[in-house]
Amino acid sequence: MIGRVRGVVVQRAPGTVVLEAGGLGYEIAITPRGLSELPPLGEEAVMHTHLHVREDQQALYGFPSETERDIFRVLLGASGVGPKLAMAIIATLPPADLRRAVGADDVSALEAVPGVGKRTAQKLILELRPRLELGDGDLPGAAPGLAEVRAALETLGFGGPEIREALAGIATEGSTEDVLQEALRALGRA
């Protein structure tokens, strides 16, 4: 297993990066957010990796943090989730947002992931809840129904990306009305 690669960034492309370490160039699949966190060409970078081996292919997936890699591995353990879907989930929902969505039964947050419908989102929540280490702030009773806030914002005509951005930047403490007002303020500033 290749768990970490430290090397010089020699190539960047959408969805991949090549790190040269010890004379070898490791082609690593990466999310757009992870790619943006990498240093420029010619500088050293560290990637936490997962080597995925199939009968016909070996692929290396990279993450800027161990937390993202660990979440990726948890996602791979869920039935029906392969590396591409796991990467799409991580690209759409950072680890804290994924934990919050699973803890709050927020199906619509998972539906924002390309390739995930309502049934798949519900199944993922059921499978991931016992596997993710959910803190007190991630449990259903700890935060208001983000699904209700998301639905209210959709009713007001806001789109998925706008809603995700607004909810990512606000505190989810307080009543549902308070969270909705804070989200509307965030959307007004944007």
Tab-separated table of C-alpha atoms in Angstrom:
chain	number	residue	atom	x	y	z
A	1	MET	CA	0.000	0.000	0.000
A	2	ILE	CA	1.237	3.472	-0.819
A	3	GLY	CA	-0.055	5.677	2.013
A	4	ARG	CA	1.836	8.898	1.392
A	5	VAL	CA	3.943	10.445	-1.340
A	6	ARG	CA	6.346	13.346	-0.839
A	7	GLY	CA	7.767	14.697	-4.037
A	8	VAL	CA	8.130	17.526	-6.500
A	9	VAL	CA	5.070	18.614	-8.459
A	10	VAL	CA	6.042	18.032	-12.096
A	11	GLN	CA	2.647	18.069	-13.798
A	12	ARG	CA	-0.844	19.335	-13.047
A	13	ALA	CA	-3.995	18.628	-15.013
A	14	PRO	CA	-7.699	18.681	-14.142
A	15	GLY	CA	-8.236	15.741	-11.811
A	16	THR	CA	-4.585	14.587	-11.660
A	17	VAL	CA	-1.173	15.583	-10.458
A	18	VAL	CA	2.209	13.947	-11.013
A	19	LEU	CA	4.643	13.954	-8.105
A	20	GLU	CA	8.234	12.874	-8.729
A	21	ALA	CA	9.720	11.045	-5.765
A	22	GLY	CA	12.879	8.949	-5.857
A	23	GLY	CA	13.102	9.125	-9.633
A	24	LEU	CA	9.547	7.843	-10.132
A	25	GLY	CA	6.592	9.927	-11.290
A	26	TYR	CA	3.430	9.045	-9.394
A	27	GLU	CA	0.237	9.976	-11.233
A	28	ILE	CA	-2.341	10.714	-8.559
A	29	ALA	CA	-6.068	11.360	-9.002
A	30	ILE	CA	-7.147	14.346	-6.935
A	31	THR	CA	-10.208	16.523	-6.332
A	32	PRO	CA	-10.311	20.086	-7.702
A	33	ARG	CA	-10.114	21.480	-4.146
A	34	GLY	CA	-7.061	19.304	-3.437
A	35	LEU	CA	-5.447	20.440	-6.680
A	36	SER	CA	-5.926	24.078	-5.707
A	37	GLU	CA	-4.157	23.447	-2.377
A	38	LEU	CA	-1.007	22.106	-4.064
A	39	PRO	CA	2.068	24.285	-4.475
A	40	PRO	CA	3.118	25.386	-7.973
A	41	LEU	CA	5.174	23.257	-10.383
A	42	GLY	CA	8.697	22.538	-9.202
A	43	GLU	CA	7.907	22.739	-5.492
A	44	GLU	CA	7.657	19.882	-3.022
A	45	ALA	CA	4.269	18.571	-1.912
A	46	VAL	CA	2.957	15.831	0.360
A	47	MET	CA	-0.082	13.794	-0.642
A	48	HIS	CA	-1.854	11.270	1.573
A	49	THR	CA	-2.766	8.477	-0.816
A	50	HIS	CA	-4.844	5.377	-1.290
A	51	LEU	CA	-3.799	2.710	-3.791
A	52	HIS	CA	-6.878	1.135	-5.352
A	53	VAL	CA	-6.151	-2.190	-7.036
A	54	ARG	CA	-8.524	-3.906	-9.430
A	55	GLU	CA	-8.001	-6.863	-11.709
A	56	ASP	CA	-7.295	-4.627	-14.699
A	57	GLN	CA	-6.048	-1.399	-13.102
A	58	GLN	CA	-4.087	0.184	-10.288
A	59	ALA	CA	-4.951	3.772	-9.413
A	60	LEU	CA	-3.508	6.123	-6.837
A	61	TYR	CA	-5.893	8.632	-5.217
A	62	GLY	CA	-4.447	11.587	-3.329
A	63	PHE	CA	-5.667	13.955	-0.649
A	64	PRO	CA	-4.168	16.992	1.066
A	65	SER	CA	-5.056	15.620	4.527
A	66	GLU	CA	-5.260	12.269	6.271
A	67	THR	CA	-8.852	13.077	7.238
A	68	GLU	CA	-9.959	13.258	3.593
A	69	ARG	CA	-8.129	10.013	2.808
A	70	ASP	CA	-9.761	8.276	5.781
A	71	ILE	CA	-13.216	9.504	4.702
A	72	PHE	CA	-12.458	8.220	1.187
A	73	ARG	CA	-11.699	4.788	2.631
A	74	VAL	CA	-14.910	4.826	4.688
A	75	LEU	CA	-16.877	5.738	1.558
A	76	LEU	CA	-15.293	2.857	-0.371
A	77	GLY	CA	-16.614	0.499	2.313
A	78	ALA	CA	-20.214	1.495	1.564
A	79	SER	CA	-22.005	-0.746	-0.906
A	80	GLY	CA	-22.255	0.662	-4.406
A	81	VAL	CA	-19.540	3.287	-3.851
A	82	GLY	CA	-16.464	3.045	-6.032
A	83	PRO	CA	-13.473	5.368	-6.205
A	84	LYS	CA	-15.069	7.766	-8.712
A	85	LEU	CA	-18.208	8.280	-6.635
A	86	ALA	CA	-16.158	8.576	-3.429
A	87	MET	CA	-14.024	11.284	-5.063
A	88	ALA	CA	-17.176	13.089	-6.259
A	89	ILE	CA	-18.583	13.027	-2.720
A	90	ILE	CA	-15.353	14.407	-1.249
A	91	ALA	CA	-15.141	17.058	-3.979
A	92	THR	CA	-18.688	18.227	-3.187
A	93	LEU	CA	-18.748	17.787	0.591
A	94	PRO	CA	-15.624	18.343	2.680
A	95	PRO	CA	-15.325	15.888	5.612
A	96	ALA	CA	-16.992	18.189	8.171
A	97	ASP	CA	-19.930	18.850	5.826
A	98	LEU	CA	-20.305	15.136	5.059
A	99	ARG	CA	-20.363	14.286	8.767
A	100	ARG	CA	-22.905	17.049	9.396
A	101	ALA	CA	-25.107	15.851	6.502
A	102	VAL	CA	-25.022	12.229	7.674
A	103	GLY	CA	-25.633	13.197	11.296
A	104	ALA	CA	-28.562	15.450	10.379
A	105	ASP	CA	-30.096	13.035	7.824
A	106	ASP	CA	-29.661	15.766	5.202
A	107	VAL	CA	-30.501	13.792	2.052
A	108	SER	CA	-30.509	16.898	-0.134
A	109	ALA	CA	-26.876	17.669	0.741
A	110	LEU	CA	-25.840	14.258	-0.603
A	111	GLU	CA	-28.124	14.678	-3.614
A	112	ALA	CA	-25.921	17.631	-4.602
A	113	VAL	CA	-23.192	15.125	-5.492
A	114	PRO	CA	-23.209	14.284	-9.216
A	115	GLY	CA	-24.515	10.735	-9.657
A	116	VAL	CA	-26.301	10.545	-6.296
A	117	GLY	CA	-30.086	10.461	-6.278
A	118	LYS	CA	-32.506	10.415	-3.371
A	119	ARG	CA	-32.421	6.635	-2.847
A	120	THR	CA	-28.625	6.462	-3.026
A	121	ALA	CA	-28.341	9.393	-0.603
A	122	GLN	CA	-30.681	7.703	1.882
A	123	LYS	CA	-28.753	4.443	1.595
A	124	LEU	CA	-25.441	6.244	2.092
A	125	ILE	CA	-26.703	7.945	5.241
A	126	LEU	CA	-27.792	4.614	6.694
A	127	GLU	CA	-24.479	2.951	5.859
A	128	LEU	CA	-22.194	5.824	6.835
A	129	ARG	CA	-23.763	6.781	10.159
A	130	PRO	CA	-22.160	3.932	12.160
A	131	ARG	CA	-18.847	4.200	10.266
A	132	LEU	CA	-18.209	7.919	10.605
A	133	GLU	CA	-16.988	9.237	13.922
A	134	LEU	CA	-19.744	11.753	14.513
A	135	GLY	CA	-19.144	14.416	17.140
A	136	ASP	CA	-21.876	16.002	19.245
A	137	GLY	CA	-22.290	18.803	16.694
A	138	ASP	CA	-22.959	16.261	13.946
A	139	LEU	CA	-25.783	14.385	15.657
A	140	PRO	CA	-29.375	14.988	14.571
A	141	GLY	CA	-30.546	16.749	17.726
A	142	ALA	CA	-27.541	19.074	17.905
A	143	ALA	CA	-28.294	21.239	14.874
A	144	PRO	CA	-31.521	22.419	13.311
A	145	GLY	CA	-32.780	20.599	10.254
A	146	LEU	CA	-30.423	21.748	7.534
A	147	ALA	CA	-32.669	19.919	5.091
A	148	GLU	CA	-35.494	22.313	6.089
A	149	VAL	CA	-33.257	25.350	5.582
A	150	ARG	CA	-32.051	24.002	2.232
A	151	ALA	CA	-35.653	23.372	1.124
A	152	ALA	CA	-36.689	26.887	2.160
A	153	LEU	CA	-33.831	28.419	0.172
A	154	GLU	CA	-34.729	26.295	-2.873
A	155	THR	CA	-38.326	27.489	-2.582
A	156	LEU	CA	-37.037	31.064	-2.625
A	157	GLY	CA	-35.320	30.327	-5.941
A	158	PHE	CA	-31.689	29.847	-4.916
A	159	GLY	CA	-29.658	27.177	-6.724
A	160	GLY	CA	-27.651	24.284	-5.294
A	161	PRO	CA	-24.176	25.872	-5.496
A	162	GLU	CA	-25.433	29.115	-3.894
A	163	ILE	CA	-27.086	27.180	-1.084
A	164	ARG	CA	-24.010	25.030	-0.401
A	165	GLU	CA	-21.794	28.119	-0.266
A	166	ALA	CA	-24.168	29.953	2.062
A	167	LEU	CA	-24.561	27.012	4.448
A	168	ALA	CA	-20.831	26.272	4.484
A	169	GLY	CA	-19.986	29.698	5.817
A	170	ILE	CA	-22.463	29.959	8.690
A	171	ALA	CA	-22.841	28.534	12.165
A	172	THR	CA	-25.626	25.969	12.437
A	173	GLU	CA	-26.368	26.682	16.083
A	174	GLY	CA	-29.751	28.042	17.066
A	175	SER	CA	-33.212	27.524	15.699
A	176	THR	CA	-34.036	26.693	12.110
A	177	GLU	CA	-35.301	30.258	11.647
A	178	ASP	CA	-32.008	31.693	12.930
A	179	VAL	CA	-29.992	29.515	10.556
A	180	LEU	CA	-32.279	30.483	7.654
A	181	GLN	CA	-31.855	34.196	8.427
A	182	GLU	CA	-28.078	33.805	8.629
A	183	ALA	CA	-28.049	31.933	5.297
A	184	LEU	CA	-30.112	34.695	3.686
A	185	ARG	CA	-27.680	37.301	5.018
A	186	ALA	CA	-24.766	35.300	3.583
A	187	LEU	CA	-26.529	35.070	0.231
A	188	GLY	CA	-27.233	38.823	0.331
A	189	ARG	CA	-23.549	39.593	0.874
A	190	ALA	CA	-22.557	37.373	-2.067
